[in-house]
C-alpha cells in the first residue's frame, strides 16, 4: 500500500458519476474544488456494510481524503457535506436538469486534475437551486449551461456581433458563429429568434432572475433550444442527458433539432 503521508491529499467535491469496478469497488468521478476533476477508486463501496458507499453517489457534495495511485487515486475517507441526490431524485424536472448539469461538468473538464474552481462553484450553485426549488428547474439548467460555456471560453454573443463585434442588438443568430451576428457577417441559415428571447438569455447569464422568471413559455422554449444548440456545437459529441430534460413547462423537444439544422 502506498499510503505515504506525502501522497495523501484532501479536497471537497461533487460526485459526477460512478462506475462499477470488479466485484465490490467503484470508480467515482468527482469535480473537486482545488484539484479539478478526479477519478478515484472507492474500495468495497458496493458491499452493504460499506461506510462510505452511500456518500459517494452522484449529486453528493463530499469531503474526501485521497491518496495518489499509479493510474487512479484511491478514496480513503469520505464525509458527507451535503447530499442533494435524495431531494433532486424526488422531483423529475429537477432530476433531469441535475443530470444534465453533472454530465456537462464532466464533459467540460476534459483534463483531469486541472483546477476549475469556477465550474465547481457553478455546479454547487445549480444543485442547491434545484434541491431548494429556488427557481424553475429549466431556467436553473439554462443559466448553468450559459455560464459553464462562458467559463469554458465559449460565452455566446447576446448583443454585439459574434464575428466583427459591432454593437448590437442584431436580429440574426448563428450557432456556428457563436451567437448574435450583424447583417454583414451572418452566415446563410442563421436563425432569427425573437429579440425578447435574447434578452431572456442575457438575464439568465447575468443572474437577473426577476427578468428571467418573468419570461413567457415561448421565450423559455426558444431560449432552451438556442442554449442546447450552442452547447452541442461546442461539444464533440452531444450530451446524452440533454434530450431527456423534462421541460414540460416549456419545450417541445423537436425545436432543438430544428435549431441544430439552422
Ligand atoms: Zn458582424
Short mmCIF file of C-alpha atoms and ligand atoms in Angstrom, two decimals:
data_model
loop_
_atom_site.label_atom_id
_atom_site.label_comp_id
_atom_site.label_asym_id
_atom_site.label_seq_id
_atom_site.Cartn_x
_atom_site.Cartn_y
_atom_site.Cartn_z
CA UNK A 1 0.00 0.00 0.00
CA UNK A 2 1.33 3.39 -0.95
CA UNK A 3 -0.24 5.35 1.90
CA UNK A 4 2.75 7.59 2.43
CA UNK A 5 1.76 10.92 4.01
CA UNK A 6 3.26 12.67 1.02
CA UNK A 7 0.75 11.13 -1.38
CA UNK A 8 -2.28 11.90 0.76
CA UNK A 9 -4.45 14.85 -0.11
CA UNK A 10 -7.77 16.24 0.93
CA UNK A 11 -10.38 18.13 -1.02
CA UNK A 12 -14.11 18.59 -1.27
CA UNK A 13 -16.05 17.79 -4.40
CA UNK A 14 -19.29 16.84 -6.11
CA UNK A 15 -19.70 13.28 -7.36
CA UNK A 16 -20.47 13.47 -11.08
CA UNK A 17 -20.80 9.77 -11.80
CA UNK A 18 -19.82 6.30 -10.67
CA UNK A 19 -18.88 3.11 -12.48
CA UNK A 20 -18.63 -0.42 -11.21
CA UNK A 21 -15.17 -1.85 -10.80
CA UNK A 22 -14.76 -5.56 -10.16
CA UNK A 23 -16.96 -7.21 -7.55
CA UNK A 24 -17.13 -4.63 -4.80
CA UNK A 25 -15.39 -1.45 -5.90
CA UNK A 26 -16.46 1.60 -7.77
CA UNK A 27 -14.72 4.31 -9.75
CA UNK A 28 -16.06 7.69 -8.73
CA UNK A 29 -15.65 10.79 -10.87
CA UNK A 30 -15.56 13.87 -8.65
CA UNK A 31 -15.34 17.54 -9.54
CA UNK A 32 -13.25 18.92 -6.70
CA UNK A 33 -12.78 22.47 -5.51
CA UNK A 34 -8.97 22.58 -5.82
CA UNK A 35 -7.88 19.62 -7.94
CA UNK A 36 -10.38 19.79 -10.80
CA UNK A 37 -11.86 16.51 -11.97
CA UNK A 38 -10.53 13.47 -10.17
CA UNK A 39 -11.28 9.82 -10.92
CA UNK A 40 -10.68 7.61 -7.95
CA UNK A 41 -11.34 4.09 -6.76
CA UNK A 42 -13.65 3.65 -3.78
CA UNK A 43 -12.91 0.21 -2.43
CA UNK A 44 -15.60 -2.06 -1.05
CA UNK A 45 -18.36 0.51 -1.51
CA UNK A 46 -20.73 -1.96 -3.12
CA UNK A 47 -20.80 -4.12 -0.03
CA UNK A 48 -23.87 -3.48 2.09
CA UNK A 49 -21.91 -2.60 5.20
CA UNK A 50 -19.72 -0.09 3.40
CA UNK A 51 -19.37 3.07 5.44
CA UNK A 52 -18.96 5.50 2.62
CA UNK A 53 -20.78 3.86 -0.28
CA UNK A 54 -23.89 5.98 0.16
CA UNK A 55 -21.83 9.15 0.48
CA UNK A 56 -20.29 8.60 -2.94
CA UNK A 57 -23.40 8.74 -5.10
CA UNK A 58 -23.97 11.28 -7.90
CA UNK A 59 -25.16 14.69 -6.60
CA UNK A 60 -23.29 14.23 -3.30
CA UNK A 61 -21.09 17.03 -2.02
CA UNK A 62 -18.38 15.32 -0.02
CA UNK A 63 -15.20 15.99 1.87
CA UNK A 64 -12.63 13.49 0.63
CA UNK A 65 -9.29 12.17 1.66
CA UNK A 66 -7.43 10.50 -1.19
CA UNK A 67 -4.06 9.12 -1.93
CA UNK A 68 -2.42 9.06 -5.31
CA UNK A 69 -2.39 5.72 -7.03
CA UNK A 70 -0.47 4.57 -10.08
CA UNK A 71 -3.32 5.20 -12.51
CA UNK A 72 -6.35 6.14 -10.43
CA UNK A 73 -6.31 7.73 -6.99
CA UNK A 74 -7.83 5.90 -4.04
CA UNK A 75 -10.52 7.29 -1.76
CA UNK A 76 -9.50 6.64 1.83
CA UNK A 77 -12.21 8.70 3.56
CA UNK A 78 -15.44 10.38 2.56
CA UNK A 79 -17.57 12.61 4.76
CA UNK A 80 -20.86 13.99 3.55
CA UNK A 81 -21.10 17.78 3.36
CA UNK A 82 -24.49 17.79 1.70
CA UNK A 83 -26.35 15.21 -0.31
CA UNK A 84 -28.53 16.78 -2.97
CA UNK A 85 -29.44 13.43 -4.51
CA UNK A 86 -32.45 12.39 -2.45
CA UNK A 87 -34.30 15.70 -2.84
CA UNK A 88 -33.42 16.08 -6.52
CA UNK A 89 -34.34 12.48 -7.34
CA UNK A 90 -37.84 13.06 -5.99
CA UNK A 91 -38.56 15.85 -8.45
CA UNK A 92 -38.45 14.72 -12.08
CA UNK A 93 -37.74 18.10 -13.78
CA UNK A 94 -35.04 18.82 -11.15
CA UNK A 95 -33.58 15.33 -11.60
CA UNK A 96 -33.31 15.53 -15.39
CA UNK A 97 -31.89 19.07 -15.18
CA UNK A 98 -29.44 17.99 -12.47
CA UNK A 99 -28.30 15.02 -14.54
CA UNK A 100 -27.58 17.37 -17.45
CA UNK A 101 -25.62 19.64 -15.06
CA UNK A 102 -23.42 16.74 -13.92
CA UNK A 103 -22.86 15.42 -17.44
CA UNK A 104 -21.97 18.89 -18.73
CA UNK A 105 -19.49 19.40 -15.89
CA UNK A 106 -17.91 16.04 -16.71
CA UNK A 107 -17.69 16.82 -20.42
CA UNK A 108 -16.27 20.31 -19.92
CA UNK A 109 -13.38 19.01 -17.83
CA UNK A 110 -11.50 17.04 -20.45
CA UNK A 111 -8.28 17.13 -18.47
CA UNK A 112 -8.20 15.53 -15.05
CA UNK A 113 -6.67 17.42 -12.13
CA UNK A 114 -6.85 20.74 -13.89
CA UNK A 115 -8.32 23.13 -11.30
CA UNK A 116 -11.65 24.63 -12.33
CA UNK A 117 -12.96 26.44 -9.27
CA UNK A 118 -15.48 28.50 -11.22
CA UNK A 119 -17.10 25.41 -12.70
CA UNK A 120 -17.14 23.72 -9.29
CA UNK A 121 -18.95 26.72 -7.81
CA UNK A 122 -21.43 26.78 -10.70
CA UNK A 123 -22.25 23.10 -10.16
CA UNK A 124 -22.75 23.57 -6.40
CA UNK A 125 -24.93 26.62 -7.07
CA UNK A 126 -27.07 24.77 -9.61
CA UNK A 127 -27.58 21.71 -7.37
CA UNK A 128 -28.51 23.91 -4.44
CA UNK A 129 -31.03 25.85 -6.54
CA UNK A 130 -32.52 22.60 -7.90
CA UNK A 131 -32.80 20.99 -4.48
CA UNK A 132 -34.36 24.08 -2.89
CA UNK A 133 -36.59 24.82 -5.92
CA UNK A 134 -35.30 28.39 -5.82
CA UNK A 135 -36.17 28.87 -9.50
CA UNK A 136 -37.85 26.69 -12.16
CA UNK A 137 -35.54 23.75 -12.95
CA UNK A 138 -35.37 24.52 -16.68
CA UNK A 139 -34.16 28.05 -16.00
CA UNK A 140 -31.57 26.86 -13.49
CA UNK A 141 -30.24 24.45 -16.12
CA UNK A 142 -30.09 27.04 -18.90
CA UNK A 143 -28.39 29.59 -16.61
CA UNK A 144 -25.87 26.92 -15.64
CA UNK A 145 -25.21 25.93 -19.26
CA UNK A 146 -24.71 29.54 -20.38
CA UNK A 147 -22.30 30.25 -17.52
CA UNK A 148 -20.48 26.95 -17.92
CA UNK A 149 -19.94 27.78 -21.61
CA UNK A 150 -18.55 31.18 -20.55
CA UNK A 151 -16.16 29.52 -18.10
CA UNK A 152 -15.05 27.23 -20.94
CA UNK A 153 -14.30 30.27 -23.10
CA UNK A 154 -17.43 29.97 -25.25
CA UNK A 155 -19.52 32.81 -23.91
CA UNK A 156 -22.23 33.35 -26.52
CA UNK A 157 -22.66 36.78 -28.06
CA UNK A 158 -26.07 38.09 -26.95
CA UNK A 159 -25.86 41.67 -28.14
CA UNK A 160 -22.87 42.62 -30.25
CA UNK A 161 -21.93 40.71 -33.39
CA UNK A 162 -20.17 37.44 -32.59
CA UNK A 163 -17.88 37.87 -35.60
CA UNK A 164 -16.96 41.55 -36.03
CA UNK A 165 -18.01 42.83 -32.61
CA UNK A 166 -20.10 45.69 -33.97
CA UNK A 167 -22.56 46.92 -31.37
CA UNK A 168 -26.00 45.28 -31.31
CA UNK A 169 -28.75 44.46 -30.90
CA UNK A 170 -28.77 42.28 -34.02
CA UNK A 171 -31.70 40.24 -35.30
CA UNK A 172 -29.75 37.26 -36.60
CA UNK A 173 -28.37 34.41 -34.55
CA UNK A 174 -25.88 31.83 -35.76
CA UNK A 175 -24.95 28.82 -33.68
CA UNK A 176 -21.67 28.14 -35.56
CA UNK A 177 -20.70 31.83 -35.27
CA UNK A 178 -21.41 31.77 -31.53
CA UNK A 179 -24.47 33.97 -31.09
CA UNK A 180 -25.95 37.17 -32.46
CA UNK A 181 -24.49 38.33 -35.75
CA UNK A 182 -24.82 41.55 -37.77
CA UNK A 183 -26.32 41.68 -41.29
CA UNK A 184 -22.91 41.70 -42.96
CA UNK A 185 -21.47 38.78 -41.00
CA UNK A 186 -24.48 36.49 -40.80
CA UNK A 187 -23.82 33.09 -42.38
CA UNK A 188 -26.55 31.53 -44.51
CA UNK A 189 -29.02 29.60 -42.44
CA UNK A 190 -28.85 31.97 -39.47
CA UNK A 191 -31.91 31.92 -37.25
CA UNK A 192 -33.98 34.96 -36.36
CA UNK A 193 -35.09 34.40 -32.78
CA UNK A 194 -37.46 36.74 -31.02
CA UNK A 195 -35.38 39.64 -29.58
CA UNK A 196 -37.15 39.05 -26.25
CA UNK A 197 -35.59 35.56 -26.19
CA UNK A 198 -32.11 37.04 -26.48
CA UNK A 199 -32.94 39.35 -23.56
CA UNK A 200 -34.10 36.30 -21.61
CA UNK A 201 -30.77 34.55 -22.22
CA UNK A 202 -28.86 37.68 -21.18
CA UNK A 203 -30.86 37.72 -17.95
CA UNK A 204 -30.02 34.04 -17.28
CA UNK A 205 -26.33 34.63 -17.99
CA UNK A 206 -26.10 37.67 -15.73
CA UNK A 207 -28.27 36.24 -12.94
CA UNK A 208 -31.14 38.71 -13.39
CA UNK A 209 -33.72 36.23 -12.07
CA UNK A 210 -36.56 38.75 -11.90
CA UNK A 211 -36.38 39.21 -15.68
CA UNK A 212 -35.70 35.53 -16.36
CA UNK A 213 -38.68 34.38 -14.32
CA UNK A 214 -40.98 36.94 -15.93
CA UNK A 215 -40.33 35.30 -19.31
CA UNK A 216 -43.12 33.58 -21.17
CA UNK A 217 -43.03 29.92 -22.10
CA UNK A 218 -42.42 30.71 -25.78
CA UNK A 219 -39.22 32.59 -24.94
CA UNK A 220 -38.09 29.93 -22.49
CA UNK A 221 -38.61 27.27 -25.12
CA UNK A 222 -36.80 29.18 -27.82
CA UNK A 223 -34.01 30.12 -25.39
CA UNK A 224 -33.53 26.50 -24.27
CA UNK A 225 -33.26 25.46 -27.91
CA UNK A 226 -30.57 28.07 -28.60
CA UNK A 227 -28.60 27.15 -25.47
CA UNK A 228 -28.76 23.44 -26.30
CA UNK A 229 -27.71 24.08 -29.90
CA UNK A 230 -24.72 26.21 -28.79
CA UNK A 231 -23.58 23.62 -26.29
CA UNK A 232 -23.93 20.72 -28.72
CA UNK A 233 -21.96 22.71 -31.27
CA UNK A 234 -19.04 23.12 -28.87
CA UNK A 235 -19.00 19.59 -27.54
CA UNK A 236 -17.67 16.95 -29.86
CA UNK A 237 -20.48 14.56 -29.09
CA UNK A 238 -23.87 15.69 -27.89
CA UNK A 239 -24.96 15.29 -24.30
CA UNK A 240 -26.90 12.12 -23.65
CA UNK A 241 -28.92 13.70 -20.86
CA UNK A 242 -29.96 16.94 -22.57
CA UNK A 243 -32.69 15.50 -24.82
CA UNK A 244 -34.16 13.82 -21.73
CA UNK A 245 -34.59 17.03 -19.75
CA UNK A 246 -38.19 17.40 -18.68
CA UNK A 247 -39.23 20.82 -19.89
CA UNK A 248 -42.91 20.15 -19.60
CA UNK A 249 -43.35 23.82 -18.68
CA UNK A 250 -41.58 24.96 -21.81
CA UNK A 251 -40.10 22.88 -24.59
CA UNK A 252 -41.31 20.66 -27.37
CA UNK A 253 -38.13 18.72 -27.98
CA UNK A 254 -38.14 18.99 -31.74
CA UNK A 255 -37.13 22.67 -31.52
CA UNK A 256 -33.64 21.64 -30.51
CA UNK A 257 -33.30 19.55 -33.63
CA UNK A 258 -34.62 22.33 -35.81
CA UNK A 259 -32.12 24.80 -34.43
CA UNK A 260 -29.21 22.48 -34.88
CA UNK A 261 -30.01 22.34 -38.56
CA UNK A 262 -30.42 26.11 -38.79
ZN1 LIG B 1 -20.56 41.49 -37.79
#
